[in-house]
Every structure is written in structure tokens, then in C-alpha cells.
């Protein structure tokens, strides 16, 4: 890995850490971070596959009250770097490298929670400094301290990322090749299950009696080999438009005196 690659990886890692707080350009999302790291290191295809798999896991991660979700930024950046190191060793199977990186992403995300708590604890004096600056109407100081706090979040991802970049690729590849077949197979199965669990968490939050028929229909359509992702997306858009049109018609009919809940599909299910 060249110095230029390390600099670009460091830039992606820093932006991912900052975006974990700012949440504006989504650099911390696995699909974006892994793809960018794959792009700057020459492993774009593997980066997209890894990012897509991790994104399925992160779909169900959300901060709810005092419960903080696992850190997607560190999981994405660190697992992508590990994958790149394994691939650049020369003899690692891409599938094994990706599956291992997916498996390692979960403990890395938990470690990221510790780092973000550390960064937020260190930022407490900055908040007091901003309070003091506000009393003096020093808006420039308030803005500067705000950027310092955001930069601390970027550094919590940048430092581990740079440390991983200096690990010899041959060491990572050798360790992967030493793994027995039962362990690599288990990692592949575990990685797939974790992605399914993440998607199931999203379904659990969104599921209603009106959406379950579309969920079942999606599984049936996905089993048709001739349908591409673009075709499935078009079908989903068409079904959404049809459903919203029927809902508006039902609402207008109920307003004119006809009985109905305003949800035609729900009424059909209830009648059934």
C-alpha cells in the first residue's frame, strides 16, 4: 500500500468519523465508506460488495433515547482496510477476505462505541468553553470550538485506520490462509445471517398488516431469475403508486359517505 493510498484512506476515515456526528453527506455509511476505500486502493468491486453487505446490517442500527447504536464508521473503515490488506497479500481468496471482514465488523463497531464515548467525554470542556464564549458574544470562538469537537470525532476513526494501514499485507493474508475450512465456512454463514438480522430489524420497525402482502410478493418476484434489480425496483415503484392511488380513492369515497377506513388493502384483509 503506497503513501498516496494511505493518505486517501486517511481522508475517507476522517470524513467518516466526522459524518458520524454531522450526518450530512453519509460518508460514515458502510456502502459509501467501503466503496471509497475500495476505489482508492484499486479494489472497487470488493469494496462495493463489502459495503453492501455491511449496509444491510447497519440498516437496523439507530440511536433510540440513551441507547447508542454500534459505530458504523469504524466498522466500515477498519473492515475495508483489513479486506484490502488481505487482497494485496497476493494469495487470499476475495470471498474469504470479504466474509472475514464482515465478521470482524461487529466487534469493530462495538469498539467504535468506546472511542466515540471517549471523544464525547473529552469534548465536555469544549462545551464549557463555548458557554463562556457565548457570554462574551464571541461567535468566532464558538464556531472554532465546534469544529474542534467535530475534528475529534474524525480523529477517532483516522488514528485506528492509519494504524491498520501499516500492517504488512502478507501478515493478514497469511493469517487468513491459516484459517481452517470450518472456520471460514462459519464466517460466511455468520456474515449472511448478520445481514439478514439487520434487514429483519428494519422490517420489524416498518411492518404493518398493510405492508406484509408486498413483503411476501417481493420474495416471490426475487425468485424469478430473469428479473434484475432495476426491474424489481420498477415493480416496487409501480406497486407504491397503485397503492397510494387506491388509498386516495378510498379516502375520497369515505368522504362522500361510503364506509371505509381509508386503507383499501387493510379493508380487504380485514374482510378476509
PDB file of N, CA, C and O in Angstrom, residues 175-231:
ATOM      1  N   UNK A 175      -2.528 -15.033   7.814  1.00  0.00           N
ATOM      2  CA  UNK A 175      -3.454 -15.427   8.864  1.00  0.00           C
ATOM      3  C   UNK A 175      -4.771 -15.934   8.281  1.00  0.00           C
ATOM      4  O   UNK A 175      -5.370 -16.883   8.796  1.00  0.00           O
ATOM      5  N   UNK A 176      -5.225 -15.309   7.192  1.00  0.00           N
ATOM      6  CA  UNK A 176      -6.460 -15.781   6.560  1.00  0.00           C
ATOM      7  C   UNK A 176      -6.282 -17.165   5.960  1.00  0.00           C
ATOM      8  O   UNK A 176      -7.169 -18.019   6.040  1.00  0.00           O
ATOM      9  N   UNK A 177      -5.131 -17.381   5.333  1.00  0.00           N
ATOM     10  CA  UNK A 177      -4.889 -18.677   4.714  1.00  0.00           C
ATOM     11  C   UNK A 177      -4.711 -19.782   5.748  1.00  0.00           C
ATOM     12  O   UNK A 177      -4.892 -20.968   5.436  1.00  0.00           O
ATOM     13  N   UNK A 178      -4.336 -19.414   6.971  1.00  0.00           N
ATOM     14  CA  UNK A 178      -4.179 -20.412   8.026  1.00  0.00           C
ATOM     15  C   UNK A 178      -5.505 -20.855   8.627  1.00  0.00           C
ATOM     16  O   UNK A 178      -5.560 -21.860   9.334  1.00  0.00           O
ATOM     17  N   UNK A 179      -6.562 -20.098   8.364  1.00  0.00           N
ATOM     18  CA  UNK A 179      -7.858 -20.449   8.946  1.00  0.00           C
ATOM     19  C   UNK A 179      -8.339 -21.775   8.381  1.00  0.00           C
ATOM     20  O   UNK A 179      -8.283 -21.989   7.171  1.00  0.00           O
ATOM     21  N   UNK A 180      -8.824 -22.670   9.222  1.00  0.00           N
ATOM     22  CA  UNK A 180      -9.369 -23.940   8.709  1.00  0.00           C
ATOM     23  C   UNK A 180     -10.645 -23.707   7.928  1.00  0.00           C
ATOM     24  O   UNK A 180     -11.300 -22.662   8.053  1.00  0.00           O
ATOM     25  N   UNK A 181     -11.006 -24.685   7.142  1.00  0.00           N
ATOM     26  CA  UNK A 181     -12.177 -24.541   6.272  1.00  0.00           C
ATOM     27  C   UNK A 181     -13.459 -24.380   7.068  1.00  0.00           C
ATOM     28  O   UNK A 181     -14.360 -23.637   6.673  1.00  0.00           O
ATOM     29  N   UNK A 182     -13.556 -25.060   8.222  1.00  0.00           N
ATOM     30  CA  UNK A 182     -14.779 -24.948   9.009  1.00  0.00           C
ATOM     31  C   UNK A 182     -14.952 -23.533   9.572  1.00  0.00           C
ATOM     32  O   UNK A 182     -16.084 -23.046   9.716  1.00  0.00           O
ATOM     33  N   UNK A 183     -13.825 -22.852   9.840  1.00  0.00           N
ATOM     34  CA  UNK A 183     -13.927 -21.500  10.369  1.00  0.00           C
ATOM     35  C   UNK A 183     -14.320 -20.505   9.279  1.00  0.00           C
ATOM     36  O   UNK A 183     -15.185 -19.641   9.499  1.00  0.00           O
ATOM     37  N   UNK A 184     -13.705 -20.620   8.103  1.00  0.00           N
ATOM     38  CA  UNK A 184     -14.069 -19.714   7.016  1.00  0.00           C
ATOM     39  C   UNK A 184     -15.503 -19.942   6.560  1.00  0.00           C
ATOM     40  O   UNK A 184     -16.235 -18.995   6.243  1.00  0.00           O
ATOM     41  N   UNK A 185     -15.923 -21.213   6.538  1.00  0.00           N
ATOM     42  CA  UNK A 185     -17.312 -21.502   6.195  1.00  0.00           C
ATOM     43  C   UNK A 185     -18.281 -20.945   7.214  1.00  0.00           C
ATOM     44  O   UNK A 185     -19.335 -20.404   6.864  1.00  0.00           O
ATOM     45  N   UNK A 186     -17.910 -21.050   8.495  1.00  0.00           N
ATOM     46  CA  UNK A 186     -18.756 -20.487   9.541  1.00  0.00           C
ATOM     47  C   UNK A 186     -18.849 -18.981   9.458  1.00  0.00           C
ATOM     48  O   UNK A 186     -19.909 -18.398   9.703  1.00  0.00           O
ATOM     49  N   UNK A 187     -17.738 -18.338   9.100  1.00  0.00           N
ATOM     50  CA  UNK A 187     -17.766 -16.885   8.940  1.00  0.00           C
ATOM     51  C   UNK A 187     -18.671 -16.477   7.786  1.00  0.00           C
ATOM     52  O   UNK A 187     -19.377 -15.468   7.866  1.00  0.00           O
ATOM     53  N   UNK A 188     -18.640 -17.258   6.707  1.00  0.00           N
ATOM     54  CA  UNK A 188     -19.509 -16.947   5.568  1.00  0.00           C
ATOM     55  C   UNK A 188     -20.981 -17.054   5.962  1.00  0.00           C
ATOM     56  O   UNK A 188     -21.797 -16.187   5.639  1.00  0.00           O
ATOM     57  N   UNK A 189     -21.319 -18.131   6.680  1.00  0.00           N
ATOM     58  CA  UNK A 189     -22.706 -18.304   7.125  1.00  0.00           C
ATOM     59  C   UNK A 189     -23.091 -17.219   8.134  1.00  0.00           C
ATOM     60  O   UNK A 189     -24.178 -16.627   8.063  1.00  0.00           O
ATOM     61  N   UNK A 190     -22.181 -16.946   9.082  1.00  0.00           N
ATOM     62  CA  UNK A 190     -22.462 -15.924  10.087  1.00  0.00           C
ATOM     63  C   UNK A 190     -22.631 -14.551   9.476  1.00  0.00           C
ATOM     64  O   UNK A 190     -23.511 -13.779   9.889  1.00  0.00           O
ATOM     65  N   UNK A 191     -21.793 -14.220   8.491  1.00  0.00           N
ATOM     66  CA  UNK A 191     -21.927 -12.928   7.832  1.00  0.00           C
ATOM     67  C   UNK A 191     -23.263 -12.780   7.139  1.00  0.00           C
ATOM     68  O   UNK A 191     -23.892 -11.718   7.192  1.00  0.00           O
ATOM     69  N   UNK A 192     -23.713 -13.847   6.480  1.00  0.00           N
ATOM     70  CA  UNK A 192     -25.024 -13.794   5.838  1.00  0.00           C
ATOM     71  C   UNK A 192     -26.159 -13.679   6.840  1.00  0.00           C
ATOM     72  O   UNK A 192     -27.132 -12.949   6.613  1.00  0.00           O
ATOM     73  N   UNK A 193     -26.038 -14.362   7.970  1.00  0.00           N
ATOM     74  CA  UNK A 193     -27.081 -14.295   8.984  1.00  0.00           C
ATOM     75  C   UNK A 193     -27.154 -12.917   9.617  1.00  0.00           C
ATOM     76  O   UNK A 193     -28.242 -12.401   9.892  1.00  0.00           O
ATOM     77  N   UNK A 194     -25.989 -12.300   9.849  1.00  0.00           N
ATOM     78  CA  UNK A 194     -25.971 -10.973  10.446  1.00  0.00           C
ATOM     79  C   UNK A 194     -26.646  -9.962   9.529  1.00  0.00           C
ATOM     80  O   UNK A 194     -27.401  -9.089   9.971  1.00  0.00           O
ATOM     81  N   UNK A 195     -26.367 -10.075   8.227  1.00  0.00           N
ATOM     82  CA  UNK A 195     -27.035  -9.181   7.273  1.00  0.00           C
ATOM     83  C   UNK A 195     -28.546  -9.387   7.286  1.00  0.00           C
ATOM     84  O   UNK A 195     -29.326  -8.425   7.223  1.00  0.00           O
ATOM     85  N   UNK A 196     -28.975 -10.651   7.381  1.00  0.00           N
ATOM     86  CA  UNK A 196     -30.409 -10.937   7.432  1.00  0.00           C
ATOM     87  C   UNK A 196     -31.037 -10.383   8.706  1.00  0.00           C
ATOM     88  O   UNK A 196     -32.165  -9.869   8.686  1.00  0.00           O
ATOM     89  N   UNK A 197     -30.317 -10.445   9.822  1.00  0.00           N
ATOM     90  CA  UNK A 197     -30.835  -9.910  11.077  1.00  0.00           C
ATOM     91  C   UNK A 197     -31.001  -8.398  10.990  1.00  0.00           C
ATOM     92  O   UNK A 197     -31.992  -7.830  11.457  1.00  0.00           O
ATOM     93  N   UNK A 198     -30.023  -7.717  10.385  1.00  0.00           N
ATOM     94  CA  UNK A 198     -30.129  -6.273  10.221  1.00  0.00           C
ATOM     95  C   UNK A 198     -31.347  -5.891   9.392  1.00  0.00           C
ATOM     96  O   UNK A 198     -32.075  -4.947   9.733  1.00  0.00           O
ATOM     97  N   UNK A 199     -31.589  -6.631   8.309  1.00  0.00           N
ATOM     98  CA  UNK A 199     -32.761  -6.350   7.479  1.00  0.00           C
ATOM     99  C   UNK A 199     -34.042  -6.681   8.236  1.00  0.00           C
ATOM    100  O   UNK A 199     -35.052  -5.977   8.099  1.00  0.00           O
ATOM    101  N   UNK A 200     -34.015  -7.742   9.038  1.00  0.00           N
ATOM    102  CA  UNK A 200     -35.203  -8.100   9.817  1.00  0.00           C
ATOM    103  C   UNK A 200     -35.543  -7.031  10.848  1.00  0.00           C
ATOM    104  O   UNK A 200     -36.721  -6.790  11.140  1.00  0.00           O
ATOM    105  N   UNK A 201     -34.517  -6.371  11.402  1.00  0.00           N
ATOM    106  CA  UNK A 201     -34.770  -5.285  12.361  1.00  0.00           C
ATOM    107  C   UNK A 201     -35.507  -4.132  11.686  1.00  0.00           C
ATOM    108  O   UNK A 201     -36.394  -3.507  12.280  1.00  0.00           O
ATOM    109  N   UNK A 202     -35.135  -3.845  10.442  1.00  0.00           N
ATOM    110  CA  UNK A 202     -35.831  -2.789   9.706  1.00  0.00           C
ATOM    111  C   UNK A 202     -37.281  -3.186   9.437  1.00  0.00           C
ATOM    112  O   UNK A 202     -38.210  -2.398   9.605  1.00  0.00           O
ATOM    113  N   UNK A 203     -37.481  -4.436   9.021  1.00  0.00           N
ATOM    114  CA  UNK A 203     -38.838  -4.917   8.758  1.00  0.00           C
ATOM    115  C   UNK A 203     -39.680  -4.871  10.023  1.00  0.00           C
ATOM    116  O   UNK A 203     -40.868  -4.526   9.995  1.00  0.00           O
ATOM    117  N   UNK A 204     -39.066  -5.185  11.158  1.00  0.00           N
ATOM    118  CA  UNK A 204     -39.805  -5.172  12.421  1.00  0.00           C
ATOM    119  C   UNK A 204     -40.303  -3.777  12.760  1.00  0.00           C
ATOM    120  O   UNK A 204     -41.369  -3.615  13.360  1.00  0.00           O
ATOM    121  N   UNK A 205     -39.537  -2.747  12.369  1.00  0.00           N
ATOM    122  CA  UNK A 205     -39.967  -1.371  12.637  1.00  0.00           C
ATOM    123  C   UNK A 205     -41.010  -0.892  11.635  1.00  0.00           C
ATOM    124  O   UNK A 205     -41.860  -0.058  11.956  1.00  0.00           O
ATOM    125  N   UNK A 206     -40.953  -1.398  10.408  1.00  0.00           N
ATOM    126  CA  UNK A 206     -41.828  -0.894   9.349  1.00  0.00           C
ATOM    127  C   UNK A 206     -43.060  -1.757   9.111  1.00  0.00           C
ATOM    128  O   UNK A 206     -43.995  -1.317   8.440  1.00  0.00           O
ATOM    129  N   UNK A 207     -43.064  -2.963   9.643  1.00  0.00           N
ATOM    130  CA  UNK A 207     -44.119  -3.909   9.273  1.00  0.00           C
ATOM    131  C   UNK A 207     -45.479  -3.484   9.819  1.00  0.00           C
ATOM    132  O   UNK A 207     -45.618  -3.068  10.968  1.00  0.00           O
ATOM    133  N   UNK A 208     -46.467  -3.560   8.957  1.00  0.00           N
ATOM    134  CA  UNK A 208     -47.875  -3.382   9.312  1.00  0.00           C
ATOM    135  C   UNK A 208     -48.670  -4.408   8.525  1.00  0.00           C
ATOM    136  O   UNK A 208     -48.158  -5.030   7.589  1.00  0.00           O
ATOM    137  N   UNK A 209     -49.900  -4.566   8.881  1.00  0.00           N
ATOM    138  CA  UNK A 209     -50.718  -5.546   8.167  1.00  0.00           C
ATOM    139  C   UNK A 209     -50.916  -5.151   6.706  1.00  0.00           C
ATOM    140  O   UNK A 209     -51.181  -6.002   5.851  1.00  0.00           O
ATOM    141  N   UNK A 210     -50.775  -3.842   6.401  1.00  0.00           N
ATOM    142  CA  UNK A 210     -50.924  -3.405   5.018  1.00  0.00           C
ATOM    143  C   UNK A 210     -49.694  -3.697   4.171  1.00  0.00           C
ATOM    144  O   UNK A 210     -49.791  -3.814   2.951  1.00  0.00           O
ATOM    145  N   UNK A 211     -48.519  -3.796   4.795  1.00  0.00           N
ATOM    146  CA  UNK A 211     -47.288  -3.978   4.020  1.00  0.00           C
ATOM    147  C   UNK A 211     -46.845  -5.437   3.908  1.00  0.00           C
ATOM    148  O   UNK A 211     -46.001  -5.748   3.063  1.00  0.00           O
ATOM    149  N   UNK A 212     -47.369  -6.316   4.735  1.00  0.00           N
ATOM    150  CA  UNK A 212     -46.953  -7.725   4.667  1.00  0.00           C
ATOM    151  C   UNK A 212     -47.233  -8.369   3.307  1.00  0.00           C
ATOM    152  O   UNK A 212     -46.406  -9.157   2.819  1.00  0.00           O
ATOM    153  N   UNK A 213     -48.371  -8.107   2.651  1.00  0.00           N
ATOM    154  CA  UNK A 213     -48.553  -8.707   1.318  1.00  0.00           C
ATOM    155  C   UNK A 213     -47.470  -8.287   0.324  1.00  0.00           C
ATOM    156  O   UNK A 213     -47.023  -9.110  -0.486  1.00  0.00           O
ATOM    157  N   UNK A 214     -47.028  -7.024   0.378  1.00  0.00           N
ATOM    158  CA  UNK A 214     -45.963  -6.582  -0.514  1.00  0.00           C
ATOM    159  C   UNK A 214     -44.648  -7.276  -0.163  1.00  0.00           C
ATOM    160  O   UNK A 214     -43.821  -7.567  -1.043  1.00  0.00           O
ATOM    161  N   UNK A 215     -44.441  -7.519   1.123  1.00  0.00           N
ATOM    162  CA  UNK A 215     -43.234  -8.219   1.558  1.00  0.00           C
ATOM    163  C   UNK A 215     -43.192  -9.634   0.983  1.00  0.00           C
ATOM    164  O   UNK A 215     -42.166 -10.075   0.445  1.00  0.00           O
ATOM    165  N   UNK A 216     -44.314 -10.331   1.069  1.00  0.00           N
ATOM    166  CA  UNK A 216     -44.377 -11.692   0.518  1.00  0.00           C
ATOM    167  C   UNK A 216     -44.238 -11.676  -0.992  1.00  0.00           C
ATOM    168  O   UNK A 216     -43.557 -12.522  -1.593  1.00  0.00           O
ATOM    169  N   UNK A 217     -44.880 -10.703  -1.644  1.00  0.00           N
ATOM    170  CA  UNK A 217     -44.796 -10.607  -3.097  1.00  0.00           C
ATOM    171  C   UNK A 217     -43.358 -10.331  -3.543  1.00  0.00           C
ATOM    172  O   UNK A 217     -42.910 -10.839  -4.587  1.00  0.00           O
ATOM    173  N   UNK A 218     -42.625  -9.550  -2.769  1.00  0.00           N
ATOM    174  CA  UNK A 218     -41.235  -9.266  -3.107  1.00  0.00           C
ATOM    175  C   UNK A 218     -40.374 -10.515  -3.109  1.00  0.00           C
ATOM    176  O   UNK A 218     -39.506 -10.682  -3.979  1.00  0.00           O
ATOM    177  N   UNK A 219     -40.594 -11.412  -2.156  1.00  0.00           N
ATOM    178  CA  UNK A 219     -39.846 -12.671  -2.128  1.00  0.00           C
ATOM    179  C   UNK A 219     -40.155 -13.519  -3.360  1.00  0.00           C
ATOM    180  O   UNK A 219     -39.266 -14.149  -3.945  1.00  0.00           O
ATOM    181  N   UNK A 220     -41.420 -13.532  -3.767  1.00  0.00           N
ATOM    182  CA  UNK A 220     -41.796 -14.322  -4.940  1.00  0.00           C
ATOM    183  C   UNK A 220     -41.143 -13.753  -6.197  1.00  0.00           C
ATOM    184  O   UNK A 220     -40.585 -14.491  -7.023  1.00  0.00           O
ATOM    185  N   UNK A 221     -41.184 -12.446  -6.360  1.00  0.00           N
ATOM    186  CA  UNK A 221     -40.611 -11.823  -7.546  1.00  0.00           C
ATOM    187  C   UNK A 221     -39.093 -11.963  -7.570  1.00  0.00           C
ATOM    188  O   UNK A 221     -38.484 -12.122  -8.633  1.00  0.00           O
ATOM    189  N   UNK A 222     -38.461 -11.899  -6.388  1.00  0.00           N
ATOM    190  CA  UNK A 222     -36.997 -12.019  -6.330  1.00  0.00           C
ATOM    191  C   UNK A 222     -36.526 -13.412  -6.734  1.00  0.00           C
ATOM    192  O   UNK A 222     -35.366 -13.588  -7.127  1.00  0.00           O
ATOM    193  N   UNK A 223     -37.417 -14.410  -6.657  1.00  0.00           N
ATOM    194  CA  UNK A 223     -37.041 -15.772  -7.041  1.00  0.00           C
ATOM    195  C   UNK A 223     -37.031 -15.975  -8.544  1.00  0.00           C
ATOM    196  O   UNK A 223     -36.546 -16.990  -9.031  1.00  0.00           O
ATOM    197  N   UNK A 224     -37.555 -14.999  -9.280  1.00  0.00           N
ATOM    198  CA  UNK A 224     -37.564 -15.102 -10.746  1.00  0.00           C
ATOM    199  C   UNK A 224     -36.189 -14.668 -11.256  1.00  0.00           C
ATOM    200  O   UNK A 224     -35.804 -13.501 -11.109  1.00  0.00           O
ATOM    201  N   UNK A 225     -35.417 -15.554 -11.855  1.00  0.00           N
ATOM    202  CA  UNK A 225     -34.032 -15.222 -12.216  1.00  0.00           C
ATOM    203  C   UNK A 225     -33.899 -14.168 -13.302  1.00  0.00           C
ATOM    204  O   UNK A 225     -32.880 -13.491 -13.394  1.00  0.00           O
ATOM    205  N   UNK A 226     -34.918 -14.024 -14.144  1.00  0.00           N
ATOM    206  CA  UNK A 226     -34.823 -13.078 -15.255  1.00  0.00           C
ATOM    207  C   UNK A 226     -35.047 -11.628 -14.827  1.00  0.00           C
ATOM    208  O   UNK A 226     -34.801 -10.715 -15.614  1.00  0.00           O
ATOM    209  N   UNK A 227     -35.505 -11.407 -13.620  1.00  0.00           N
ATOM    210  CA  UNK A 227     -35.757 -10.048 -13.137  1.00  0.00           C
ATOM    211  C   UNK A 227     -34.485  -9.490 -12.504  1.00  0.00           C
ATOM    212  O   UNK A 227     -33.944 -10.053 -11.557  1.00  0.00           O
ATOM    213  N   UNK A 228     -34.012  -8.356 -13.002  1.00  0.00           N
ATOM    214  CA  UNK A 228     -32.839  -7.694 -12.443  1.00  0.00           C
ATOM    215  C   UNK A 228     -33.262  -6.794 -11.292  1.00  0.00           C
ATOM    216  O   UNK A 228     -34.463  -6.609 -11.017  1.00  0.00           O
ATOM    217  N   UNK A 229     -32.271  -6.210 -10.617  1.00  0.00           N
ATOM    218  CA  UNK A 229     -32.575  -5.283  -9.525  1.00  0.00           C
ATOM    219  C   UNK A 229     -33.328  -4.060 -10.035  1.00  0.00           C
ATOM    220  O   UNK A 229     -34.195  -3.513  -9.342  1.00  0.00           O
ATOM    221  N   UNK A 230     -32.999  -3.614 -11.249  1.00  0.00           N
ATOM    222  CA  UNK A 230     -33.710  -2.473 -11.825  1.00  0.00           C
ATOM    223  C   UNK A 230     -35.178  -2.836 -12.060  1.00  0.00           C
ATOM    224  O   UNK A 230     -36.081  -2.045 -11.759  1.00  0.00           O
ATOM    225  N   UNK A 231     -35.401  -4.028 -12.574  1.00  0.00           N
ATOM    226  CA  UNK A 231     -36.781  -4.461 -12.805  1.00  0.00           C
ATOM    227  C   UNK A 231     -37.555  -4.565 -11.493  1.00  0.00           C
ATOM    228  O   UNK A 231     -38.722  -4.137 -11.411  1.00  0.00           O
TER     229      UNK A 231
END
